[in-house]
XYZ file of C-alpha atoms in Angstrom:
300
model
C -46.900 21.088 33.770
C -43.965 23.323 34.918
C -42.434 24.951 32.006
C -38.431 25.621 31.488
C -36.232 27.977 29.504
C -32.866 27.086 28.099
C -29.788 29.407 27.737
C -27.512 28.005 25.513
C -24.442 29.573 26.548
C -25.839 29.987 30.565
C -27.965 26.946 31.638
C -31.249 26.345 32.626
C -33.792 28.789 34.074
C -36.812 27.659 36.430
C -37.802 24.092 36.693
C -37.318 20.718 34.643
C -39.562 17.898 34.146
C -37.229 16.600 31.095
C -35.947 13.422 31.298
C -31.911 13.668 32.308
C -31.217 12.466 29.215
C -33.264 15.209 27.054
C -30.975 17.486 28.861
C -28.096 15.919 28.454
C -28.307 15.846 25.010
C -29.677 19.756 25.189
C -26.463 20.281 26.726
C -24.156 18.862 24.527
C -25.268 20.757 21.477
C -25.639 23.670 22.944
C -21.933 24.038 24.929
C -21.036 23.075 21.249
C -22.487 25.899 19.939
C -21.093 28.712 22.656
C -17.454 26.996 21.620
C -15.423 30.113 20.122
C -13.423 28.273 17.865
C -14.186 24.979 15.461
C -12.422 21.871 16.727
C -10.320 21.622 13.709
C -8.149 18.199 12.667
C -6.264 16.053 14.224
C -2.463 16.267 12.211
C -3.150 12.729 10.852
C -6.780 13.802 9.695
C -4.875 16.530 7.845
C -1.929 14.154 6.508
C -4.595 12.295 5.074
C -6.850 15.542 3.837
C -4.143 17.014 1.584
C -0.204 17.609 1.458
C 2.011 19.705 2.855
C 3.635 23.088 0.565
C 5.413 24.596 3.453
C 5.576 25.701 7.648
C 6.942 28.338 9.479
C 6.637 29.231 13.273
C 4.124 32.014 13.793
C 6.641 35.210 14.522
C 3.229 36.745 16.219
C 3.303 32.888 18.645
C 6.047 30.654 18.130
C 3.724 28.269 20.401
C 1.485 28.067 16.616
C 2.656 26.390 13.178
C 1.516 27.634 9.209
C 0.933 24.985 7.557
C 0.601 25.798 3.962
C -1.350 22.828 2.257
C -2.746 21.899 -1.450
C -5.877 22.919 0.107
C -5.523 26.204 2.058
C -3.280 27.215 4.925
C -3.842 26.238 8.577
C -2.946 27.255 11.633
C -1.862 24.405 14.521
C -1.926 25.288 18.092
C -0.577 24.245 21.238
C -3.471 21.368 21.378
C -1.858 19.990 17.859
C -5.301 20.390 15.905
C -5.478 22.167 12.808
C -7.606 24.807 11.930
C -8.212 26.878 8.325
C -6.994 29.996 8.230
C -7.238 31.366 4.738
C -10.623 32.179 3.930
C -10.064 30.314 0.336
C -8.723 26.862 -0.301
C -6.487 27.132 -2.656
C -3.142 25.572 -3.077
C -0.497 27.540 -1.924
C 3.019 26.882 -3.270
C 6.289 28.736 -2.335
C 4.802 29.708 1.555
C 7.293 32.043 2.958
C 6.777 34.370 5.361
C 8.433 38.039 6.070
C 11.279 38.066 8.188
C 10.152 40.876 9.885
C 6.357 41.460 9.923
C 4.515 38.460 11.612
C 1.350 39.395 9.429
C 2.984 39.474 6.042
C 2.854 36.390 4.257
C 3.837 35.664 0.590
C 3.071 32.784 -1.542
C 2.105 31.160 -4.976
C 0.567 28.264 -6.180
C -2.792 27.757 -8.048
C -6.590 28.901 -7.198
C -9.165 26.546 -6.263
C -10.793 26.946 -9.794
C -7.761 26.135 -11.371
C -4.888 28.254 -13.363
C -2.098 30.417 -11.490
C -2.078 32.607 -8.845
C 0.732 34.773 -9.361
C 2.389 36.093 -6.416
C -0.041 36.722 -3.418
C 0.035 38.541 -0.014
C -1.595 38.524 2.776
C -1.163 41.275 5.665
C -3.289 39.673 8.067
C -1.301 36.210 8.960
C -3.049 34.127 6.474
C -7.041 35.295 6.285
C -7.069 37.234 3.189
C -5.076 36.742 -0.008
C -4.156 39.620 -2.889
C -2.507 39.360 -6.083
C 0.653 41.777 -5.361
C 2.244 41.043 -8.701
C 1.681 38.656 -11.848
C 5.595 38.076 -12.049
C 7.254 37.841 -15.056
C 5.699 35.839 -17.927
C 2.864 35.224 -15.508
C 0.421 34.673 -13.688
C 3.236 32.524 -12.239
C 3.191 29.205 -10.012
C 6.718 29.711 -8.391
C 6.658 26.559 -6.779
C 9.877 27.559 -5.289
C 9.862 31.282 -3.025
C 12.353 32.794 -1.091
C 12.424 36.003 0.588
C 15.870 37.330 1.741
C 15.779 37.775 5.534
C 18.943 39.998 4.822
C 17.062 42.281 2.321
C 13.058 41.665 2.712
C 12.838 43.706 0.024
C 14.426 40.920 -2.095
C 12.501 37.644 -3.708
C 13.415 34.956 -5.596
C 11.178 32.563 -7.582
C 11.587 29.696 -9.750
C 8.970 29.200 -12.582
C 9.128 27.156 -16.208
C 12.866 26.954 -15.556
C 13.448 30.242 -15.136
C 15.046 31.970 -11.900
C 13.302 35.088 -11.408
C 13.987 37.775 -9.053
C 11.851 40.822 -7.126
C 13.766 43.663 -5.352
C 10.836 45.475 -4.223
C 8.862 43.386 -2.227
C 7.396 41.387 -4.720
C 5.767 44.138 -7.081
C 7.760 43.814 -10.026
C 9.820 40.755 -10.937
C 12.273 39.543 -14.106
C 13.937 36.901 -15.161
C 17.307 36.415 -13.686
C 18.595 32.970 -15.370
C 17.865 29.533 -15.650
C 16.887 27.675 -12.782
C 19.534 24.741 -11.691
C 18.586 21.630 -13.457
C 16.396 19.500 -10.968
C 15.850 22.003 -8.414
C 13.901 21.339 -5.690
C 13.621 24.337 -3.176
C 15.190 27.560 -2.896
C 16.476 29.789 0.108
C 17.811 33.153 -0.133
C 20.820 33.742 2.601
C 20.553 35.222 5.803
C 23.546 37.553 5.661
C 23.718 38.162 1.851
C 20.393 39.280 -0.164
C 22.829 37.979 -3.227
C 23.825 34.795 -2.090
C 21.431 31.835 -2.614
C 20.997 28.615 -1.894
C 19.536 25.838 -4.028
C 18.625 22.031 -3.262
C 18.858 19.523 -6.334
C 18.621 16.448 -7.636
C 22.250 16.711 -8.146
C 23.563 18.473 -4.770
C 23.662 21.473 -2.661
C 24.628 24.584 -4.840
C 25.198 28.050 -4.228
C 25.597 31.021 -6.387
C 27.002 34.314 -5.146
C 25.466 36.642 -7.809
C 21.544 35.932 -7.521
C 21.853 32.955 -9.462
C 23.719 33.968 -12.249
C 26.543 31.321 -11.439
C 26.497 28.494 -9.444
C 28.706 26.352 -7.562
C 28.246 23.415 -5.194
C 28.074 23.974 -1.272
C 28.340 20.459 -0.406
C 30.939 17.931 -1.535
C 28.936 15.094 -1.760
C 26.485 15.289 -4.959
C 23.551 13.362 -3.665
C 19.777 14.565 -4.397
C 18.858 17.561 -1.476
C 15.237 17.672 -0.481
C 15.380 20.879 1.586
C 17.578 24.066 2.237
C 17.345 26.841 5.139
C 18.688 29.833 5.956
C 18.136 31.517 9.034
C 20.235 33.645 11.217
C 23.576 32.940 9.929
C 23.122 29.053 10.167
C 22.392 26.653 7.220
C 20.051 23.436 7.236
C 19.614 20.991 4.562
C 18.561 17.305 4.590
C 20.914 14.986 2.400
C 19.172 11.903 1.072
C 21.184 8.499 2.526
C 22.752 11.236 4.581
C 20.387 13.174 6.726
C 20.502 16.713 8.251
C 23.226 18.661 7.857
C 24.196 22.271 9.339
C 27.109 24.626 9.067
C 27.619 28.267 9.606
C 26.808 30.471 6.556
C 29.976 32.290 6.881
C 32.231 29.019 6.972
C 29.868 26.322 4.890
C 31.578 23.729 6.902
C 29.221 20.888 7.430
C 28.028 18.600 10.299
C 25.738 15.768 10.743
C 23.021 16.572 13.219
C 20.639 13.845 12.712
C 21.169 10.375 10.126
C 18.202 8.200 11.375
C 15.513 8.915 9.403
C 15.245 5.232 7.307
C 13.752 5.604 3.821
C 12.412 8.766 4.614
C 13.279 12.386 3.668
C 12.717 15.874 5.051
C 10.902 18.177 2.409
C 10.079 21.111 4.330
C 11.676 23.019 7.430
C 11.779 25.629 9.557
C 13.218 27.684 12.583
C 12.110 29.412 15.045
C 12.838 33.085 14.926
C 12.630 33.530 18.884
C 14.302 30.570 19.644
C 17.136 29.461 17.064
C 17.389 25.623 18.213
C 13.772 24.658 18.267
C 12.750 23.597 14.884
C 9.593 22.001 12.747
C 10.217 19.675 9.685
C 7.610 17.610 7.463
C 8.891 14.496 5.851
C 7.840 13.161 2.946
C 4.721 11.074 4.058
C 3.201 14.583 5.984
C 4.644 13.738 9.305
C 5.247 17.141 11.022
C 8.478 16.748 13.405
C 9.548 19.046 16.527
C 13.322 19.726 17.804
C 14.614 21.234 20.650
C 17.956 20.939 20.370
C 18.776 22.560 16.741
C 17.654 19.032 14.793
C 19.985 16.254 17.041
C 16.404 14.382 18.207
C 12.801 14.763 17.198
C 9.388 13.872 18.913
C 6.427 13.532 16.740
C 3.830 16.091 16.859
């Protein structure tokens, strides 16, 4: 009987009297085991695995999407499969990433276990997750994060109604003043680490001091699901509106896109290399590509 030896990652050596079959199968497994990199989810496996908590474009790829989930953070490719990241599952709430440092991440949320994580960083683009600070009154759960891409060194975070404010990269953090009543997300401005932005239930507001006063940005007072700021520009979906845009320095808003139906944008995000190409979730955990600065979107 001749005898044969199998390579998993290089093939057969010497003869074969298995059946094609037997091989076949041998194959299969074992190309499946040389693969370098687990074949991760489909997006609609992962709509239906969890919910979204935030995106951004990878600043280290722009080709590659965070996902920040209720059940880890994951990293989508160029094939549109997702594909763990962080090492722990937990649920990571207020996902924002530096402006600056395409490793540096910052978010909140809650442990696996249960309880709060505080404010946690990771310098690695996502792998490995430390408690930088507990925030004030904490271990907090900002559900709402915002880094100033003006001033990095400048956070805000929203937490048992309370505003609170870092201004040294997220070591030590104090209450600021109550949060705006129904707020929904939070983004610090692009040209002014004092200026920020807040979407409502009741509108689009701003406040010029760090959220010590606030005023609306928008003249129409309907319920805002999402707010941006990103290289001078402004984005924030309207509800029975749509997406709107204006220049930070002028606030004067236009309609980029209205056809969405009964659904709502709660998380977007630009591209830092590429100012008109953006990513949006809705509110069912569709993830949605433009080219063109949010006028038409393709499904991912």
């Amino acid at each position: 009987m001749h005898r044969r030896v199998f390579s998993p990652c290089s093939g057969l050596i010497g003869d074969s009297s298995f059946k094609r079959l037997a091989f076949a199968l041998l194959v299969s497994v074992a190309l499946a085991g040389c693969s370098s990199e687990p074949a991760g989810l489909s997006l609609d496996e992962l709509r239906q695995k969890t919910h979204i908590h935030g995106l951004a474009f990878d600043r280290a790829d722009s080709d590659r999407l965070l996902v920040a989930t209720h059940h880890g953070l994951y990293l989508v490719g160029s094939d549109r499969r997702a594909r763990q990241v962080s090492s722990e599952s937990h649920d990571f709430m207020g996902f924002s990433p530096h402006p600056e440092e395409a490793n540096l991440l910052f978010a909140s949320g809650h442990p696996a276990r249960g309880g709060n994580l505080g404010v946690m960083v990771s310098s690695d683009g996502g792998q490995q997750w430390e408690q930088r600070s507990h925030g004030a009154d904490g271990p907090v759960d900002f559900h709402q994060l915002t880094i100033s891409e003006a001033n990095p060194k400048v956070l805000y975070g929203a937490y048992a109604g309370k505003l609170q404010v870092s201004r040294d990269g997220g070591h030590e953090w104090q209450v600021q003043a109550d949060a705006p009543p129904g707020l929904i997300a939070l983004a610090a401005s692009s040209r002014d680490p004092a200026h920020l932005y807040a979407a409502t239930q009741g509108g689009l507001l701003m406040s010029p001091d760090g959220g010590l006063r606030w005023r609306s940005a928008h003249p129409q007072r309907d319920p805002v699901s999402v707010v941006v700021s990103s290289g001078g520009e402004l984005y924030a979906f309207m509800l029975g509106v749509g997406l709107l845009r204006a220049e930070e320095a002028t606030r004067e808003w236009t309609l980029v896109s209205e056809n969405w139906g009964e659904n709502y944008l709660i998380h977007l995000a630009v591209d830092p290399s590429d100012p008109g190409r953006l990513v949006a979730a809705d509110d069912q955990g569709h993830l949605w590509l433009s080219e063109n600065a949010g006028q038409h979107w393709s499904a991912l």
